[in-house]
Coordinates of C-alpha atoms in Angstrom, one line a residue:
Chain A
M151 CA 98.4 187.5 12.5
T152 CA 97.1 189.8 9.8
L153 CA 98.1 189.3 6.2
M154 CA 100.2 192.5 6.3
A155 CA 102.0 191.4 9.4
T156 CA 102.8 188.0 7.9
L157 CA 104.1 189.6 4.7
R158 CA 106.2 192.0 6.7
L159 CA 107.7 189.2 8.7
A160 CA 108.4 187.2 5.5
L161 CA 110.1 190.3 4.0
Q162 CA 112.2 190.8 7.2
A163 CA 113.4 187.2 7.1
L164 CA 114.4 187.5 3.4
V165 CA 116.2 190.8 4.0
R166 CA 118.1 189.2 6.8
N167 CA 119.6 186.9 4.2
K168 CA 119.9 189.3 1.3
A169 CA 122.5 187.5 -0.8
R170 CA 120.8 184.1 -0.5
S171 CA 117.4 185.6 -1.2
L172 CA 118.6 187.2 -4.4
L173 CA 120.3 184.0 -5.6
T174 CA 117.2 182.0 -4.9
M175 CA 115.1 184.4 -6.9
L176 CA 117.5 184.3 -9.9
G177 CA 115.9 181.2 -11.4
I178 CA 112.5 183.0 -11.4
V179 CA 114.0 186.3 -12.5
I180 CA 115.7 184.7 -15.6
G181 CA 112.7 182.6 -16.4
V182 CA 110.3 185.5 -16.4
A183 CA 112.7 187.9 -18.2
A184 CA 113.2 185.3 -20.9
V185 CA 109.5 184.8 -21.3
I186 CA 108.8 188.5 -21.6
V187 CA 111.5 189.1 -24.2
T188 CA 110.6 186.1 -26.4
V189 CA 106.9 186.8 -26.2
A190 CA 107.6 190.5 -27.1
I191 CA 109.6 189.5 -30.1
G192 CA 107.1 186.9 -31.2
A193 CA 104.1 189.1 -30.7
G194 CA 105.9 192.0 -32.5
A195 CA 106.6 189.8 -35.5
R196 CA 103.1 188.5 -35.5
S197 CA 101.4 191.9 -35.4
S198 CA 103.6 193.2 -38.2
V199 CA 102.6 190.2 -40.3
Q200 CA 99.0 190.9 -39.5
S201 CA 99.1 194.5 -40.2
S202 CA 100.7 193.9 -43.6
I203 CA 98.0 191.3 -44.4
A204 CA 95.4 193.9 -43.4
G205 CA 97.2 196.3 -45.7
L206 CA 96.4 194.1 -48.7
G207 CA 92.8 195.0 -48.5
A208 CA 89.6 194.6 -46.6
N209 CA 87.9 191.1 -46.8
L210 CA 89.7 190.4 -50.0
I211 CA 89.0 187.4 -52.2
V212 CA 91.3 186.8 -55.1
V213 CA 90.3 184.8 -58.2
Q214 CA 93.1 183.6 -60.4
P215 CA 93.0 181.6 -63.6
G216 CA 93.8 177.9 -63.0
S217 CA 96.5 175.8 -64.5
V218 CA 96.5 174.4 -68.0
T219 CA 98.5 171.6 -69.5
Q220 CA 100.4 172.5 -72.7
G221 CA 102.3 169.6 -74.4
G222 CA 102.5 167.8 -71.1
A223 CA 103.8 170.7 -69.1
R224 CA 101.4 172.2 -66.5
T225 CA 101.6 175.9 -66.2
G226 CA 100.7 176.5 -62.6
F227 CA 98.0 178.8 -61.4
G228 CA 97.5 181.8 -63.6
G229 CA 98.6 179.9 -66.7
A230 CA 95.1 179.6 -68.1
S231 CA 93.5 182.4 -69.9
S232 CA 90.1 181.9 -68.6
L233 CA 89.0 185.0 -66.6
T234 CA 87.3 187.9 -68.3
P235 CA 86.0 191.3 -67.2
A236 CA 82.5 189.8 -67.8
D237 CA 83.2 187.2 -65.1
G238 CA 83.9 190.1 -62.8
M239 CA 80.7 191.9 -63.7
A240 CA 78.8 188.7 -63.0
I241 CA 80.5 188.3 -59.6
A242 CA 79.6 191.9 -58.7
Q243 CA 75.9 190.9 -58.9
L244 CA 76.3 188.3 -56.2
P245 CA 74.9 189.2 -52.7
D246 CA 77.4 190.3 -50.1
V247 CA 79.9 191.4 -52.7
A248 CA 80.9 195.0 -52.0
A249 CA 83.2 195.5 -55.0
V250 CA 85.0 193.8 -57.8
S251 CA 88.0 194.8 -59.8
P252 CA 89.8 193.0 -62.6
L253 CA 93.5 193.2 -62.5
V254 CA 95.7 193.2 -65.6
T255 CA 99.3 193.2 -64.8
L256 CA 102.3 193.9 -67.0
R257 CA 105.9 195.0 -66.3
T258 CA 107.0 197.5 -68.8
Q259 CA 109.2 200.6 -69.4
V260 CA 107.6 204.0 -68.7
V261 CA 109.0 207.3 -70.0
A262 CA 108.2 210.7 -68.8
G263 CA 110.1 213.9 -69.5
G264 CA 113.7 213.0 -69.7
N265 CA 113.4 209.9 -67.4
N266 CA 112.5 206.3 -67.9
W267 CA 111.7 203.6 -65.3
Q268 CA 110.6 200.0 -65.4
T269 CA 107.5 199.4 -63.2
I270 CA 104.4 197.3 -62.8
V271 CA 101.5 198.7 -64.7
N272 CA 98.2 197.4 -63.2
G273 CA 95.0 197.7 -65.2
V274 CA 92.1 198.0 -62.7
A275 CA 88.6 199.2 -62.1
P276 CA 87.7 202.4 -60.2
T277 CA 86.7 200.2 -57.3
Y278 CA 90.3 199.2 -56.8
T279 CA 91.0 202.1 -54.4
F280 CA 88.2 200.9 -52.2
I281 CA 89.2 197.2 -52.4
R282 CA 92.8 198.0 -51.5
D283 CA 91.8 200.7 -49.0
W284 CA 94.3 203.0 -50.8
P285 CA 93.6 206.7 -50.9
L286 CA 94.9 209.3 -53.3
A287 CA 97.5 211.9 -52.4
Q288 CA 96.8 214.2 -55.4
G289 CA 94.5 214.6 -58.3
T290 CA 91.6 212.2 -59.1
F291 CA 91.1 208.5 -59.8
F292 CA 89.7 207.4 -63.1
T293 CA 86.0 206.6 -63.4
Q294 CA 83.7 204.0 -65.0
S295 CA 83.4 206.2 -68.1
D296 CA 87.2 206.2 -68.4
V297 CA 87.0 202.4 -68.3
T298 CA 84.2 202.4 -70.9
A299 CA 86.2 204.7 -73.2
S300 CA 89.5 202.8 -72.5
A301 CA 90.9 206.3 -71.7
K302 CA 94.6 206.9 -71.7
V303 CA 94.7 208.1 -68.1
A304 CA 97.1 206.9 -65.3
V305 CA 97.5 207.2 -61.6
L306 CA 101.1 206.9 -60.3
G307 CA 102.5 205.3 -57.2
Q308 CA 104.9 207.3 -55.0
T309 CA 108.0 205.5 -56.1
V310 CA 107.2 206.0 -59.8
V311 CA 106.6 209.7 -59.1
S312 CA 110.0 210.1 -57.4
Q313 CA 111.8 208.2 -60.3
L314 CA 110.1 210.0 -63.2
F315 CA 109.5 213.4 -61.7
P316 CA 112.5 213.9 -59.4
D317 CA 112.3 217.7 -59.4
G318 CA 109.3 217.7 -57.1
N319 CA 106.8 219.3 -59.5
S320 CA 103.4 217.7 -59.5
P321 CA 103.1 215.1 -62.2
V322 CA 99.3 215.6 -62.5
G323 CA 98.6 216.8 -66.1
Q324 CA 101.9 215.5 -67.4
T325 CA 102.2 212.8 -70.0
A326 CA 103.8 209.4 -69.5
L327 CA 104.7 207.0 -72.2
I328 CA 103.7 203.5 -71.2
K329 CA 105.0 200.9 -73.6
G330 CA 105.2 203.8 -76.1
V331 CA 101.5 204.8 -75.6
P332 CA 101.0 208.3 -74.1
F333 CA 98.9 208.4 -71.0
T334 CA 97.9 211.5 -69.1
V335 CA 98.7 211.5 -65.4
I336 CA 95.5 212.4 -63.5
G337 CA 96.4 211.4 -59.9
V338 CA 99.0 210.2 -57.5
L339 CA 98.4 207.4 -54.9
A340 CA 99.3 207.9 -51.2
A341 CA 102.4 206.0 -50.0
K342 CA 101.6 202.4 -49.0
G343 CA 105.0 201.1 -48.1
Q344 CA 106.3 197.5 -48.3
S345 CA 104.0 194.5 -48.7
G346 CA 104.2 191.5 -46.3
T347 CA 106.5 189.9 -48.8
G348 CA 108.8 192.9 -48.9
Q349 CA 107.7 194.3 -52.3
D350 CA 107.6 198.0 -52.8
Q351 CA 103.8 198.5 -53.3
D352 CA 104.4 202.2 -54.4
D353 CA 106.4 201.1 -57.4
T354 CA 103.3 200.9 -59.7
I355 CA 101.0 202.7 -62.1
L356 CA 97.3 202.2 -62.2
I357 CA 95.3 202.5 -65.5
P358 CA 91.8 201.4 -66.5
Y359 CA 91.8 197.7 -67.1
S360 CA 90.1 198.2 -70.5
S361 CA 93.0 200.5 -71.6
A362 CA 95.5 197.9 -70.4
M363 CA 93.8 195.1 -72.4
E364 CA 93.2 197.0 -75.6
R365 CA 96.3 199.2 -75.7
L366 CA 99.0 197.3 -73.9
T367 CA 98.4 193.5 -73.7
G368 CA 96.0 193.0 -76.6
L369 CA 94.3 190.2 -74.7
T370 CA 90.7 189.7 -73.7
T371 CA 91.5 188.0 -70.4
V372 CA 92.6 189.4 -67.1
N373 CA 95.3 188.1 -64.6
Q374 CA 93.1 188.4 -61.6
L375 CA 89.7 189.3 -60.3
M376 CA 89.8 191.1 -56.9
V377 CA 86.6 190.7 -54.9
S378 CA 85.8 192.5 -51.7
A379 CA 83.2 190.8 -49.4
A380 CA 80.8 193.1 -47.6
T381 CA 81.8 191.9 -44.2
A382 CA 84.6 189.7 -42.7
D383 CA 81.9 187.1 -41.8
S384 CA 80.7 186.8 -45.3
V385 CA 84.1 186.1 -46.8
D386 CA 83.6 182.3 -46.7
A387 CA 80.1 182.5 -48.2
V388 CA 81.2 184.8 -51.0
Q389 CA 84.1 182.6 -51.8
A390 CA 81.7 179.6 -52.2
E391 CA 79.3 181.7 -54.3
V392 CA 82.1 182.9 -56.6
T393 CA 83.3 179.3 -57.1
K394 CA 79.8 178.1 -57.9
L395 CA 79.1 181.0 -60.3
L396 CA 82.4 180.6 -62.2
Q397 CA 81.8 176.8 -62.5
T398 CA 78.5 177.6 -64.1
R399 CA 79.8 180.3 -66.4
H400 CA 82.8 178.2 -67.5
R401 CA 80.6 175.1 -67.7
I402 CA 82.9 173.0 -65.5
V403 CA 82.0 169.4 -64.3
P404 CA 83.4 167.9 -62.2
P405 CA 84.8 170.6 -59.8
E406 CA 88.3 169.1 -59.9
N407 CA 88.7 170.5 -63.4
N408 CA 88.3 174.2 -62.3
D409 CA 90.1 176.5 -64.6
F410 CA 90.3 179.1 -61.8
Q411 CA 91.3 179.3 -58.2
V412 CA 89.6 181.3 -55.5
R413 CA 91.6 182.3 -52.4
N414 CA 90.9 184.6 -49.6
L415 CA 93.4 186.4 -47.5
Q416 CA 91.8 185.3 -44.3
S417 CA 93.3 181.9 -44.9
I418 CA 96.7 183.5 -45.2
A419 CA 96.0 185.5 -42.0
A420 CA 94.8 182.3 -40.3
A421 CA 97.9 180.5 -41.3
A422 CA 100.1 183.3 -40.0
S423 CA 98.2 183.5 -36.7
S424 CA 98.3 179.7 -36.3
T425 CA 102.0 179.9 -36.8
G426 CA 102.0 182.5 -34.1
A427 CA 99.8 180.4 -31.8
V428 CA 102.3 177.4 -32.2
M429 CA 105.1 179.8 -31.3
E430 CA 103.3 181.1 -28.3
F431 CA 102.5 177.6 -27.2
L432 CA 106.2 176.7 -27.4
L433 CA 107.1 179.8 -25.5
A434 CA 104.6 179.0 -22.8
G435 CA 106.2 175.6 -22.5
V436 CA 109.6 177.1 -22.2
A437 CA 108.2 179.5 -19.6
A438 CA 106.7 176.8 -17.6
V439 CA 109.9 174.7 -17.6
S440 CA 112.1 177.6 -16.6
L441 CA 109.7 178.7 -13.9
I442 CA 109.4 175.1 -12.6
V443 CA 113.2 175.0 -12.4
G444 CA 113.2 178.3 -10.6
G445 CA 110.5 176.9 -8.3
I446 CA 112.6 173.8 -7.5
G447 CA 115.5 176.2 -6.6
I448 CA 113.1 178.0 -4.2
M449 CA 112.0 174.7 -2.6
N450 CA 115.6 173.6 -2.2
I451 CA 116.7 176.8 -0.5
M452 CA 113.5 176.8 1.7
M453 CA 114.4 173.3 2.8
V454 CA 117.8 174.4 3.8
S455 CA 116.4 177.4 5.5
V456 CA 113.9 175.4 7.5
T457 CA 116.7 173.1 8.8
E458 CA 118.9 176.1 9.5
R459 CA 116.2 177.9 11.4
T460 CA 114.9 174.9 13.3
R461 CA 115.8 176.6 16.7
E462 CA 114.1 179.8 15.5
I463 CA 111.0 177.9 14.6
G464 CA 111.1 176.1 18.0
L465 CA 111.4 179.4 19.8
R466 CA 108.6 181.0 17.8
M467 CA 106.4 178.0 18.7
A468 CA 107.4 178.2 22.4
V469 CA 106.5 181.9 22.6
G470 CA 103.1 181.2 21.1
A471 CA 103.1 180.7 17.4
R472 CA 100.6 178.2 16.2
S473 CA 101.9 175.7 13.7
G474 CA 99.4 177.2 11.2
T475 CA 101.1 180.6 11.7
I476 CA 104.5 179.0 11.1
L477 CA 103.2 177.5 7.9
Q478 CA 101.8 180.8 6.8
Q479 CA 105.1 182.5 7.5
F480 CA 107.2 180.1 5.5
L481 CA 104.7 180.0 2.7
A482 CA 104.6 183.8 2.6
E483 CA 108.4 183.8 2.4
A484 CA 108.3 181.5 -0.6
I485 CA 105.6 183.6 -2.3
V486 CA 107.2 186.9 -1.6
L487 CA 110.5 185.5 -2.9
S488 CA 109.0 184.2 -6.1
T489 CA 106.7 187.2 -6.7
I490 CA 109.6 189.7 -6.2
G491 CA 111.6 187.5 -8.5
G492 CA 108.8 187.6 -11.0
L493 CA 108.5 191.4 -10.8
I494 CA 112.3 191.9 -11.2
G495 CA 112.0 189.5 -14.2
V496 CA 109.3 191.6 -15.7
V497 CA 111.4 194.8 -15.3
L498 CA 114.5 193.1 -16.8
G499 CA 112.3 191.6 -19.5
V500 CA 110.9 195.0 -20.5
L501 CA 114.4 196.5 -20.5
G502 CA 115.7 193.6 -22.5
T503 CA 112.8 194.0 -25.0
S504 CA 113.5 197.7 -25.5
G505 CA 117.2 196.8 -25.9
V506 CA 116.3 194.3 -28.7
A507 CA 113.9 196.8 -30.3
L508 CA 116.7 199.4 -30.2
L509 CA 119.7 197.3 -31.3
A510 CA 118.2 194.8 -33.7
K511 CA 115.4 197.1 -34.8
W512 CA 112.9 194.3 -34.5
P513 CA 109.3 195.2 -34.0
T514 CA 108.3 194.2 -30.4
T515 CA 105.1 194.3 -28.4
I516 CA 104.6 193.2 -24.9
P517 CA 101.1 192.0 -24.4
P518 CA 100.1 193.2 -20.9
I519 CA 98.4 189.8 -20.3
W520 CA 101.8 188.2 -20.4
I521 CA 103.1 190.5 -17.7
A522 CA 100.2 189.6 -15.4
L523 CA 100.5 186.0 -16.4
S524 CA 104.2 185.6 -15.6
V525 CA 103.9 187.4 -12.3
G526 CA 100.9 185.4 -11.4
F527 CA 102.5 182.2 -12.4
S528 CA 105.6 183.1 -10.3
A529 CA 103.4 183.5 -7.3
L530 CA 101.8 180.2 -8.0
V531 CA 105.2 178.6 -8.2
G532 CA 106.0 180.0 -4.8
I533 CA 102.9 178.5 -3.3
F534 CA 103.4 175.2 -5.0
F535 CA 107.1 174.8 -4.1
G536 CA 107.0 176.6 -0.8
Y537 CA 104.2 174.4 0.6
Y538 CA 106.3 171.3 1.3
P539 CA 109.1 173.1 3.2
A540 CA 106.6 175.3 5.0
R541 CA 104.7 172.2 6.2
K542 CA 107.9 170.6 7.3
A543 CA 108.5 173.7 9.4
A544 CA 105.0 173.7 10.8
N545 CA 105.2 170.1 11.8
L546 CA 108.3 170.5 13.9
N547 CA 108.0 169.5 17.5
P548 CA 108.9 172.7 19.6
I549 CA 110.9 170.7 22.2
E550 CA 113.1 169.0 19.6
A551 CA 113.4 172.1 17.6
L552 CA 114.6 174.1 20.6
R553 CA 117.2 171.4 21.3
F554 CA 118.4 171.2 17.7
E555 CA 122.1 172.0 17.3
Chain B
M76 CA 97.3 189.1 45.9
S77 CA 93.9 188.7 44.4
E78 CA 94.6 185.5 42.5
S79 CA 95.9 183.8 45.6
A80 CA 92.8 181.6 45.7
V81 CA 93.7 179.8 42.4
P82 CA 97.1 178.1 42.2
V83 CA 99.1 178.9 39.0
V84 CA 100.0 175.3 38.6
R85 CA 98.4 172.2 40.2
V86 CA 99.4 168.8 39.0
E87 CA 98.2 165.5 40.3
R88 CA 99.7 162.0 39.6
L89 CA 101.4 163.4 36.6
R90 CA 103.0 160.7 34.5
K91 CA 105.0 160.8 31.2
I92 CA 106.1 157.6 29.6
Y93 CA 108.1 157.5 26.3
T94 CA 107.9 154.4 24.3
M95 CA 110.9 153.7 22.1
G96 CA 110.3 150.4 20.3
E97 CA 110.2 147.8 23.0
D98 CA 111.5 150.0 25.7
R99 CA 109.2 152.1 27.9
V100 CA 111.0 155.0 29.6
I101 CA 109.2 156.4 32.6
A102 CA 110.2 160.1 32.6
L103 CA 107.7 161.1 35.2
G104 CA 106.3 158.5 37.5
G105 CA 103.4 160.3 39.3
V106 CA 104.2 163.8 40.4
D107 CA 102.0 166.1 42.6
L108 CA 102.9 169.7 42.9
T109 CA 101.2 173.0 43.4
I110 CA 102.6 176.4 42.6
E111 CA 100.9 179.4 44.1
P112 CA 101.0 182.9 42.6
G113 CA 104.1 184.9 43.6
E114 CA 106.2 181.8 44.3
F115 CA 109.8 181.5 43.3
L116 CA 110.8 177.9 43.2
S117 CA 113.7 176.0 41.7
V118 CA 113.5 172.5 40.3
M119 CA 116.7 170.5 40.9
G120 CA 117.9 167.1 39.9
P121 CA 120.6 165.4 37.8
S122 CA 120.1 164.8 34.2
G123 CA 117.5 162.1 33.6
S124 CA 115.7 162.9 36.8
G125 CA 112.6 164.1 34.8
K126 CA 112.9 167.8 35.7
S127 CA 113.1 168.9 32.0
T128 CA 110.1 166.7 31.1
F129 CA 108.3 168.3 34.0
M130 CA 109.1 171.8 32.8
Q131 CA 108.0 171.0 29.2
I132 CA 104.6 169.7 30.4
I133 CA 104.2 172.7 32.8
G134 CA 105.2 175.0 29.9
L135 CA 102.6 173.3 27.7
L136 CA 105.2 172.3 25.2
D137 CA 104.3 168.7 25.8
Q138 CA 101.4 166.6 27.1
P139 CA 101.4 164.2 30.0
T140 CA 100.7 160.5 29.4
D141 CA 98.2 160.7 32.3
G142 CA 97.4 162.6 35.5
T143 CA 95.9 166.0 35.6
Y144 CA 97.3 169.4 35.1
Y145 CA 95.4 172.6 36.0
F146 CA 97.0 175.8 34.7
E147 CA 95.5 178.9 36.5
G148 CA 92.5 176.8 37.5
K149 CA 91.8 175.4 34.0
D150 CA 92.3 171.8 32.9
A151 CA 95.3 171.8 30.7
S152 CA 96.0 168.0 30.5
N153 CA 94.3 167.5 27.1
L154 CA 94.6 170.5 24.9
T155 CA 95.1 170.7 21.2
P156 CA 98.4 172.1 20.0
D157 CA 96.8 175.3 19.0
E158 CA 95.1 175.8 22.4
R159 CA 98.5 175.2 24.1
A160 CA 100.2 177.7 21.7
D161 CA 97.6 180.3 22.6
I162 CA 98.2 179.8 26.4
R163 CA 101.9 179.9 25.9
S164 CA 101.5 183.1 23.9
R165 CA 99.4 184.9 26.6
R166 CA 100.2 183.4 30.0
L167 CA 103.7 181.8 29.9
G168 CA 107.2 183.2 29.7
F169 CA 110.3 181.1 28.7
V170 CA 114.0 181.7 29.4
F171 CA 116.4 179.2 27.9
Q172 CA 120.0 178.2 28.6
S173 CA 121.1 179.2 25.1
Y174 CA 119.1 182.5 25.1
N175 CA 117.5 181.6 21.7
L176 CA 117.5 185.1 20.3
L177 CA 117.0 185.7 16.6
S178 CA 120.3 186.7 15.0
R179 CA 120.5 189.8 12.9
T180 CA 117.4 191.1 14.7
S181 CA 117.7 194.0 17.1
A182 CA 117.2 193.4 20.9
V183 CA 113.9 195.3 21.0
E184 CA 112.5 193.2 18.1
N185 CA 113.5 190.1 19.8
V186 CA 111.7 191.2 22.9
E187 CA 108.6 192.0 20.8
L188 CA 108.4 188.6 19.3
P189 CA 105.8 186.9 21.6
M190 CA 103.5 189.9 21.2
L191 CA 103.5 189.4 17.4
Y192 CA 101.7 186.1 18.0
A193 CA 99.4 187.5 20.6
G194 CA 98.2 190.0 18.1
I195 CA 99.2 193.2 19.9
P196 CA 99.4 196.3 17.7
E197 CA 102.8 197.5 16.6
E198 CA 103.1 200.8 18.5
E199 CA 102.0 199.0 21.7
R200 CA 104.5 196.2 21.1
R201 CA 107.4 198.7 20.9
R202 CA 106.2 200.6 24.1
I203 CA 105.8 197.4 26.1
A204 CA 109.1 195.9 24.9
L205 CA 111.0 199.1 25.9
E206 CA 109.3 199.1 29.2
K207 CA 110.4 195.5 30.0
M208 CA 113.9 196.2 28.8
E209 CA 114.0 199.1 31.2
I210 CA 113.0 196.8 34.0
V211 CA 115.8 194.3 33.3
G212 CA 118.3 197.2 32.8
I213 CA 119.2 196.9 29.1
A214 CA 117.0 199.7 27.6
Q215 CA 120.2 201.2 26.2
L216 CA 120.8 198.1 24.1
A217 CA 117.5 198.2 22.3
K218 CA 119.0 198.7 18.8
H219 CA 121.9 196.3 19.2
A220 CA 121.9 192.9 17.6
P221 CA 122.5 189.8 19.8
N222 CA 126.0 189.2 18.4
Q223 CA 127.0 192.7 19.7
M224 CA 126.1 191.7 23.3
S225 CA 127.7 189.7 26.1
G226 CA 126.1 186.5 27.3
G227 CA 124.6 188.2 30.3
Q228 CA 123.1 190.9 28.2
Q229 CA 121.6 188.4 25.8
Q230 CA 120.1 186.5 28.7
R231 CA 118.6 189.8 29.9
V232 CA 117.0 190.3 26.5
A233 CA 115.6 186.9 26.8
I234 CA 114.2 187.6 30.2
A235 CA 112.7 190.9 29.0
R236 CA 111.1 188.8 26.2
S237 CA 109.6 186.4 28.8
L238 CA 108.0 189.4 30.6
V239 CA 106.1 191.1 27.7
N240 CA 102.8 189.2 28.0
N241 CA 102.7 189.7 31.8
P242 CA 102.9 185.9 32.2
G243 CA 101.3 184.0 35.1
L244 CA 104.4 181.9 35.2
I245 CA 108.0 182.3 34.0
L246 CA 109.8 179.1 33.2
A247 CA 113.6 179.3 33.1
D248 CA 115.4 176.2 31.8
E249 CA 119.1 176.3 33.1
P250 CA 119.1 180.1 32.6
T251 CA 122.7 180.4 33.9
G252 CA 124.1 177.3 32.2
A253 CA 126.0 179.3 29.6
L254 CA 127.2 182.1 31.9
D255 CA 130.2 182.6 34.2
T256 CA 129.7 182.7 38.0
K257 CA 129.5 186.5 38.3
T258 CA 127.0 187.0 35.4
S259 CA 125.1 183.9 36.6
N260 CA 124.7 185.6 40.0
D261 CA 123.5 188.8 38.3
V262 CA 120.9 187.0 36.4
M263 CA 119.6 185.1 39.4
R264 CA 119.5 188.4 41.3
L265 CA 117.3 189.8 38.5
F266 CA 114.9 186.8 38.9
K267 CA 114.7 187.5 42.6
Q268 CA 113.9 191.2 41.9
L269 CA 111.2 190.2 39.5
N270 CA 109.8 188.0 42.1
N271 CA 110.1 190.4 45.0
D272 CA 109.2 193.7 43.2
L273 CA 106.7 192.6 40.6
G274 CA 105.4 189.5 42.2
M275 CA 106.2 187.3 39.2
T276 CA 105.8 183.6 39.7
I277 CA 109.0 182.0 38.6
M278 CA 110.2 178.4 38.2
V279 CA 113.9 177.8 37.5
V280 CA 115.1 174.4 36.4
T281 CA 118.7 173.8 37.2
H282 CA 121.2 171.1 38.3
E283 CA 123.4 173.5 40.2
L284 CA 122.7 173.9 43.9
D285 CA 124.2 177.4 44.0
V286 CA 121.7 178.5 41.4
A287 CA 118.8 176.7 43.0
K288 CA 119.5 178.4 46.4
N289 CA 118.3 181.7 45.0
A290 CA 114.8 180.5 45.0
R291 CA 112.5 180.4 48.1
R292 CA 111.4 176.9 47.5
I293 CA 113.5 174.0 46.2
V294 CA 111.9 170.9 44.6
S295 CA 114.3 168.0 43.9
F296 CA 113.6 165.3 41.3
R297 CA 115.1 161.9 41.0
D298 CA 114.1 159.1 38.6
G299 CA 110.9 160.8 37.6
L300 CA 109.7 161.5 41.2
I301 CA 109.8 164.4 43.6
V302 CA 112.2 163.3 46.4
S303 CA 112.1 166.6 48.4
D304 CA 110.1 169.8 48.4
K305 CA 110.9 172.3 51.0
P306 CA 111.5 176.0 51.6
N307 CA 115.0 177.2 51.2
E308 CA 116.4 177.2 54.8
Q309 CA 118.9 180.0 54.0
L310 CA 116.1 182.3 52.9
V311 CA 113.5 181.3 55.4
G312 CA 114.7 183.7 58.1
V313 CA 115.3 186.5 55.7
A314 CA 112.0 186.2 53.9

């Protein structure tokens, strides 16, 4: 018999016992649907974490001051006052470094017009917009000559604009008092949204780092150096180069005494994706177990079916079915059963996923490979668990099968 | 008849011995028989006489322990299960006491069943099935399921099913065993018609003399041997 004829025959046999076929499929249906929904939620969470990491900047390496011990108390990273803009300039000379920006951070009150607002003021270099991949919405960004002159110019984030200039007029050209010092607003950043940790990234003001140091903090050190590697592949090499350079500049031996710390965001991304990989591995395990349970259900019902249809099998053999044909037919029934179950499971899983996305407002993505994988695995389950009952049917003796009561 | 030179069935010293543990049961103890094309014979005997075993071997459902069996001139004593299945599919028709129709399957689909395994295309299967149902007089029941039919009608479906491959031999195992006398007579009359009008070769296995008497030749089994093989006297004059 042709493949089509065998499949048609299998389908007919299953339709003849609709209720039982549906109940038999249920294990596979639920298994596959559960897999699709959990994978969709997991993948959704993962991709939102990854996109927020990507939002932090391209190939970013962060250099922070290290910890110092003061009177027996260790300050934690960032406690030491060891990084200077000169360190940043030296790093910028390294090969494969695309851009460097110091970061001087302070939280302070800002006044403009009749409004005031506490926000984070970041003193940065003009390269900052490139490092953070953060375009302007209006006006211009400050330049290297503004840095050299410690100019009193500021670029506002969207949240600050809406708090200080609620009337909708462009803030460009207006004056804002930062910690009592008047700065001229020369630009507005495009909206960036929340960071991966839930902070409002638009609640910020950018000014030249030199202005921040001289006019606001009065310090000669910076909080951070942000380094952008030329390519994703060079991140590790640049990280090592930066470490070596700073050890030389800060005259540090042995390396355990580093007064700085160099981190790259790829390690954060790798940690996030390895968490995701563990989760997917667990899901695959759950999927395998539920599909195997479904498969055992199929085997169980197929065994009952073979016993019940013993006379039918005997008759089919008497009128000329080879035992191989009988094997094929029962195997086809198991495969059709499990594959249809898998397809129904996918449909329910997709519906369930959009339900979760709609009701719980969770980000979800269904990787197409999982749809193919779960349907394929269902078919495999059918072959594996259908084989034994099918062989039992094929090995029946036609004479005894015909006499079977 | 062009095939008259080759007998449909020729068995020589056919033996079948079942071994059950220590016991050896001789089901057939050396049977010789020839069935010519166009014959209508009945095989009689009490239960345990070996008639069912004989039918199973003739029907290629079972193999003899020894002896030779030629089916349509070809040695069929030592075939593989698949070879026997192929001959059953193309050259043999079976009718059983309990009809053995597939439930929840229309009459016409039941009749088509053997052609499925003989690899006949779908449209042709339907045409041939309806043609055979017409012959046995149940064409109007084509769409009915077996549970909507009387015993006699079901057995006619089974007979139509046995005809679809134009078999060289129809084997009927107690075909009237589940039927009342009147229906039983109708079914046997149908076999006679198939034999007379279409020249079908038919072997009916039964333990009832009334049924056996419909055939033109009566072969009696007892204890695994043929004890008598003669033309049906009642019919000799008529035929």
